[in-house]
Amino acid sequence: AAGVIQSPRHLIKEKRETATLKCYPIPRHDTVYWYQQGPGQDPQFLISFYEKMQSDKGSIPDRFSAQQFSDYHSELNMSSLELGDSALYFCASSLAGTSGGTYNEQFFGPGTRLTVL
Amino acid sequence: GQNIDQPTEMTATEGAIVQINCTYQTSGFNGLFWYQQHAGEAPTFLSYNVLDGLEEKGRFSSFLSRSKGYSYLLLKELQMKDSASYLCAVSGNYGQNFVFGPGTRLSVLP
């Protein structure tokens, strides 16, 4: 079965540079979430999109922005990178659904490991 | 505010049973999820509870008490490959993001 695809898998940048991470959700999933996971930490929610509109916002720095495109893929844009931005960035997707008995299980992509030097 | 708590580390022996607890305080509740995460890999879904009681799924079971803000994940017949972090995550409202607990790092010893 198709899974969430993220690219690139690894990215090395220098301080003050910019980076763009891409996420391709599972086909027919309408919700995309971005998480940041630092070493030894739990995933921290950054931002989510439902049907191409921002649906929720977490601890996303102002230097970061994201959007979801018409084909449902999403991009996380990171500018003025800092050393502390080095982390695993996960994208997850789910199908929102509307009726009882369904639940919004999130399927996680393999992550992008960002290293800022 | 939202607060989720789990033990940081646990150790168990191959073939044994281990229970990982999770307590939560969240504004809104639409279910509690357990995920397994091996180091450097993506979290993978294990179980979901939205009503009180026990959900069983093979070697894994998960329990929820909404009135107590408490859940546990029960792993039976432990195998070496079960060594991983186990993340408790709460969904505040339908379709919203998860709030993850700090994770419990389980080590299974021979």
PDB file of N, CA and C in Angstrom, chain A residues 19-73:
ATOM      1  N   ALA A  19      15.532  26.162   3.604  1.00  0.00           N
ATOM      2  CA  ALA A  19      15.302  24.758   3.256  1.00  0.00           C
ATOM      3  C   ALA A  19      13.831  24.552   2.958  1.00  0.00           C
ATOM      4  N   THR A  20      13.553  23.644   2.031  1.00  0.00           N
ATOM      5  CA  THR A  20      12.170  23.287   1.709  1.00  0.00           C
ATOM      6  C   THR A  20      12.014  21.785   1.810  1.00  0.00           C
ATOM      7  N   LEU A  21      11.091  21.367   2.641  1.00  0.00           N
ATOM      8  CA  LEU A  21      10.806  19.942   2.809  1.00  0.00           C
ATOM      9  C   LEU A  21       9.469  19.642   2.148  1.00  0.00           C
ATOM     10  N   LYS A  22       9.410  18.482   1.497  1.00  0.00           N
ATOM     11  CA  LYS A  22       8.193  18.128   0.775  1.00  0.00           C
ATOM     12  C   LYS A  22       7.542  16.881   1.348  1.00  0.00           C
ATOM     13  N   CYS A  23       6.234  16.841   1.239  1.00  0.00           N
ATOM     14  CA  CYS A  23       5.462  15.715   1.774  1.00  0.00           C
ATOM     15  C   CYS A  23       4.358  15.365   0.781  1.00  0.00           C
ATOM     16  N   TYR A  24       4.264  14.087   0.475  1.00  0.00           N
ATOM     17  CA  TYR A  24       3.211  13.590  -0.404  1.00  0.00           C
ATOM     18  C   TYR A  24       2.363  12.620   0.413  1.00  0.00           C
ATOM     19  N   PRO A  25       1.135  13.015   0.752  1.00  0.00           N
ATOM     20  CA  PRO A  25       0.318  12.182   1.632  1.00  0.00           C
ATOM     21  C   PRO A  25      -0.176  10.922   0.931  1.00  0.00           C
ATOM     22  N   ILE A  26      -0.728  10.038   1.720  1.00  0.00           N
ATOM     23  CA  ILE A  26      -1.352   8.837   1.163  1.00  0.00           C
ATOM     24  C   ILE A  26      -2.515   9.278   0.268  1.00  0.00           C
ATOM     25  N   PRO A  27      -2.654   8.671  -0.898  1.00  0.00           N
ATOM     26  CA  PRO A  27      -3.744   9.072  -1.797  1.00  0.00           C
ATOM     27  C   PRO A  27      -5.101   9.067  -1.108  1.00  0.00           C
ATOM     28  N   ARG A  28      -5.859  10.100  -1.346  1.00  0.00           N
ATOM     29  CA  ARG A  28      -7.204  10.322  -0.802  1.00  0.00           C
ATOM     30  C   ARG A  28      -7.198  10.824   0.635  1.00  0.00           C
ATOM     31  N   HIS A  29      -6.042  10.926   1.260  1.00  0.00           N
ATOM     32  CA  HIS A  29      -5.992  11.561   2.573  1.00  0.00           C
ATOM     33  C   HIS A  29      -6.109  13.069   2.386  1.00  0.00           C
ATOM     34  N   ASP A  30      -6.914  13.698   3.251  1.00  0.00           N
ATOM     35  CA  ASP A  30      -7.201  15.114   3.064  1.00  0.00           C
ATOM     36  C   ASP A  30      -6.533  16.010   4.102  1.00  0.00           C
ATOM     37  N   THR A  31      -5.829  15.421   5.047  1.00  0.00           N
ATOM     38  CA  THR A  31      -5.212  16.200   6.116  1.00  0.00           C
ATOM     39  C   THR A  31      -3.732  15.862   6.212  1.00  0.00           C
ATOM     40  N   VAL A  32      -2.925  16.891   6.324  1.00  0.00           N
ATOM     41  CA  VAL A  32      -1.480  16.738   6.438  1.00  0.00           C
ATOM     42  C   VAL A  32      -1.002  17.453   7.700  1.00  0.00           C
ATOM     43  N   TYR A  33      -0.110  16.817   8.421  1.00  0.00           N
ATOM     44  CA  TYR A  33       0.456  17.381   9.648  1.00  0.00           C
ATOM     45  C   TYR A  33       1.973  17.408   9.524  1.00  0.00           C
ATOM     46  N   TRP A  34       2.583  18.422  10.125  1.00  0.00           N
ATOM     47  CA  TRP A  34       4.037  18.493  10.199  1.00  0.00           C
ATOM     48  C   TRP A  34       4.452  18.461  11.667  1.00  0.00           C
ATOM     49  N   TYR A  35       5.462  17.629  11.956  1.00  0.00           N
ATOM     50  CA  TYR A  35       6.004  17.512  13.301  1.00  0.00           C
ATOM     51  C   TYR A  35       7.525  17.685  13.249  1.00  0.00           C
ATOM     52  N   GLN A  36       8.058  18.225  14.331  1.00  0.00           N
ATOM     53  CA  GLN A  36       9.500  18.338  14.496  1.00  0.00           C
ATOM     54  C   GLN A  36       9.909  17.488  15.698  1.00  0.00           C
ATOM     55  N   GLN A  37      10.926  16.657  15.506  1.00  0.00           N
ATOM     56  CA  GLN A  37      11.376  15.816  16.606  1.00  0.00           C
ATOM     57  C   GLN A  37      12.876  15.987  16.805  1.00  0.00           C
ATOM     58  N   GLY A  38      13.239  16.636  17.898  1.00  0.00           N
ATOM     59  CA  GLY A  38      14.643  16.803  18.243  1.00  0.00           C
ATOM     60  C   GLY A  38      15.194  15.523  18.844  1.00  0.00           C
ATOM     61  N   PRO A  39      16.508  15.416  18.961  1.00  0.00           N
ATOM     62  CA  PRO A  39      17.130  14.199  19.502  1.00  0.00           C
ATOM     63  C   PRO A  39      16.600  13.864  20.891  1.00  0.00           C
ATOM     64  N   GLY A  40      16.117  12.648  21.069  1.00  0.00           N
ATOM     65  CA  GLY A  40      15.633  12.202  22.370  1.00  0.00           C
ATOM     66  C   GLY A  40      14.341  12.844  22.826  1.00  0.00           C
ATOM     67  N   GLN A  41      13.673  13.522  21.923  1.00  0.00           N
ATOM     68  CA  GLN A  41      12.426  14.202  22.300  1.00  0.00           C
ATOM     69  C   GLN A  41      11.236  13.596  21.579  1.00  0.00           C
ATOM     70  N   ASP A  42      10.032  13.917  22.046  1.00  0.00           N
ATOM     71  CA  ASP A  42       8.837  13.459  21.360  1.00  0.00           C
ATOM     72  C   ASP A  42       8.522  14.414  20.213  1.00  0.00           C
ATOM     73  N   PRO A  43       7.754  13.951  19.239  1.00  0.00           N
ATOM     74  CA  PRO A  43       7.391  14.829  18.124  1.00  0.00           C
ATOM     75  C   PRO A  43       6.582  16.030  18.609  1.00  0.00           C
ATOM     76  N   GLN A  44       6.955  17.196  18.119  1.00  0.00           N
ATOM     77  CA  GLN A  44       6.234  18.421  18.452  1.00  0.00           C
ATOM     78  C   GLN A  44       5.465  18.876  17.218  1.00  0.00           C
ATOM     79  N   PHE A  45       4.178  19.104  17.398  1.00  0.00           N
ATOM     80  CA  PHE A  45       3.334  19.511  16.290  1.00  0.00           C
ATOM     81  C   PHE A  45       3.690  20.922  15.819  1.00  0.00           C
ATOM     82  N   LEU A  46       3.792  21.078  14.509  1.00  0.00           N
ATOM     83  CA  LEU A  46       4.097  22.393  13.929  1.00  0.00           C
ATOM     84  C   LEU A  46       2.849  23.025  13.315  1.00  0.00           C
ATOM     85  N   ILE A  47       2.254  22.310  12.359  1.00  0.00           N
ATOM     86  CA  ILE A  47       1.154  22.903  11.619  1.00  0.00           C
ATOM     87  C   ILE A  47       0.423  21.800  10.867  1.00  0.00           C
ATOM     88  N   SER A  48      -0.847  22.039  10.546  1.00  0.00           N
ATOM     89  CA  SER A  48      -1.603  21.054   9.777  1.00  0.00           C
ATOM     90  C   SER A  48      -2.497  21.745   8.765  1.00  0.00           C
ATOM     91  N   PHE A  49      -2.874  20.978   7.750  1.00  0.00           N
ATOM     92  CA  PHE A  49      -3.730  21.472   6.690  1.00  0.00           C
ATOM     93  C   PHE A  49      -4.828  20.456   6.425  1.00  0.00           C
ATOM     94  N   TYR A  50      -6.033  20.994   6.222  1.00  0.00           N
ATOM     95  CA  TYR A  50      -7.172  20.160   5.843  1.00  0.00           C
ATOM     96  C   TYR A  50      -7.742  20.736   4.564  1.00  0.00           C
ATOM     97  N   GLU A  51      -7.806  19.929   3.547  1.00  0.00           N
ATOM     98  CA  GLU A  51      -8.339  20.383   2.253  1.00  0.00           C
ATOM     99  C   GLU A  51      -7.690  21.698   1.818  1.00  0.00           C
ATOM    100  N   LYS A  52      -6.384  21.738   1.941  1.00  0.00           N
ATOM    101  CA  LYS A  52      -5.545  22.826   1.453  1.00  0.00           C
ATOM    102  C   LYS A  52      -5.637  24.106   2.282  1.00  0.00           C
ATOM    103  N   MET A  53      -6.377  24.062   3.368  1.00  0.00           N
ATOM    104  CA  MET A  53      -6.456  25.222   4.242  1.00  0.00           C
ATOM    105  C   MET A  53      -5.778  24.888   5.562  1.00  0.00           C
ATOM    106  N   GLN A  54      -5.070  25.846   6.129  1.00  0.00           N
ATOM    107  CA  GLN A  54      -4.444  25.623   7.433  1.00  0.00           C
ATOM    108  C   GLN A  54      -5.530  25.322   8.454  1.00  0.00           C
ATOM    109  N   SER A  55      -5.384  24.221   9.169  1.00  0.00           N
ATOM    110  CA  SER A  55      -6.423  23.827  10.113  1.00  0.00           C
ATOM    111  C   SER A  55      -6.004  23.992  11.567  1.00  0.00           C
ATOM    112  N   ASP A  56      -4.707  23.941  11.827  1.00  0.00           N
ATOM    113  CA  ASP A  56      -4.247  24.047  13.205  1.00  0.00           C
ATOM    114  C   ASP A  56      -2.786  24.483  13.188  1.00  0.00           C
ATOM    115  N   LYS A  57      -2.397  25.173  14.206  1.00  0.00           N
ATOM    116  CA  LYS A  57      -1.042  25.683  14.284  1.00  0.00           C
ATOM    117  C   LYS A  57      -0.475  25.398  15.650  1.00  0.00           C
ATOM    118  N   GLY A  58       0.728  24.858  15.658  1.00  0.00           N
ATOM    119  CA  GLY A  58       1.377  24.539  16.926  1.00  0.00           C
ATOM    120  C   GLY A  58       2.569  25.430  17.153  1.00  0.00           C
ATOM    121  N   SER A  59       3.680  24.804  17.521  1.00  0.00           N
ATOM    122  CA  SER A  59       4.858  25.570  17.889  1.00  0.00           C
ATOM    123  C   SER A  59       5.751  25.862  16.679  1.00  0.00           C
ATOM    124  N   ILE A  60       5.160  26.342  15.614  1.00  0.00           N
ATOM    125  CA  ILE A  60       5.933  26.633  14.410  1.00  0.00           C
ATOM    126  C   ILE A  60       6.532  28.028  14.502  1.00  0.00           C
ATOM    127  N   PRO A  61       7.853  28.164  14.338  1.00  0.00           N
ATOM    128  CA  PRO A  61       8.472  29.494  14.413  1.00  0.00           C
ATOM    129  C   PRO A  61       7.999  30.365  13.256  1.00  0.00           C
ATOM    130  N   ASP A  62       8.086  31.667  13.447  1.00  0.00           N
ATOM    131  CA  ASP A  62       7.691  32.594  12.386  1.00  0.00           C
ATOM    132  C   ASP A  62       8.582  32.462  11.157  1.00  0.00           C
ATOM    133  N   ARG A  63       9.779  31.922  11.346  1.00  0.00           N
ATOM    134  CA  ARG A  63      10.712  31.743  10.220  1.00  0.00           C
ATOM    135  C   ARG A  63      10.271  30.605   9.285  1.00  0.00           C
ATOM    136  N   PHE A  64       9.326  29.812   9.757  1.00  0.00           N
ATOM    137  CA  PHE A  64       8.834  28.681   8.974  1.00  0.00           C
ATOM    138  C   PHE A  64       7.464  29.019   8.402  1.00  0.00           C
ATOM    139  N   SER A  65       7.187  28.483   7.239  1.00  0.00           N
ATOM    140  CA  SER A  65       5.847  28.589   6.673  1.00  0.00           C
ATOM    141  C   SER A  65       5.553  27.284   5.940  1.00  0.00           C
ATOM    142  N   ALA A  66       4.304  27.037   5.700  1.00  0.00           N
ATOM    143  CA  ALA A  66       3.929  25.813   5.009  1.00  0.00           C
ATOM    144  C   ALA A  66       2.669  26.051   4.211  1.00  0.00           C
ATOM    145  N   GLN A  67       2.477  25.184   3.242  1.00  0.00           N
ATOM    146  CA  GLN A  67       1.239  25.238   2.482  1.00  0.00           C
ATOM    147  C   GLN A  67       0.927  23.869   1.923  1.00  0.00           C
ATOM    148  N   GLN A  68      -0.329  23.703   1.557  1.00  0.00           N
ATOM    149  CA  GLN A  68      -0.764  22.466   0.908  1.00  0.00           C
ATOM    150  C   GLN A  68      -1.299  22.838  -0.462  1.00  0.00           C
ATOM    151  N   PHE A  69      -0.863  22.106  -1.451  1.00  0.00           N
ATOM    152  CA  PHE A  69      -1.174  22.433  -2.835  1.00  0.00           C
ATOM    153  C   PHE A  69      -2.414  21.671  -3.321  1.00  0.00           C
ATOM    154  N   SER A  70      -2.813  21.998  -4.560  1.00  0.00           N
ATOM    155  CA  SER A  70      -4.051  21.417  -5.104  1.00  0.00           C
ATOM    156  C   SER A  70      -3.973  19.901  -5.217  1.00  0.00           C
ATOM    157  N   ASP A  71      -2.747  19.357  -5.365  1.00  0.00           N
ATOM    158  CA  ASP A  71      -2.624  17.892  -5.438  1.00  0.00           C
ATOM    159  C   ASP A  71      -2.441  17.281  -4.047  1.00  0.00           C
ATOM    160  N   TYR A  72      -2.642  18.083  -3.016  1.00  0.00           N
ATOM    161  CA  TYR A  72      -2.575  17.686  -1.608  1.00  0.00           C
ATOM    162  C   TYR A  72      -1.170  17.506  -1.057  1.00  0.00           C
ATOM    163  N   HIS A  73      -0.155  17.653  -1.901  1.00  0.00           N
ATOM    164  CA  HIS A  73       1.161  17.583  -1.306  1.00  0.00           C
ATOM    165  C   HIS A  73       1.423  18.873  -0.521  1.00  0.00           C
TER     166      HIS A  73
END
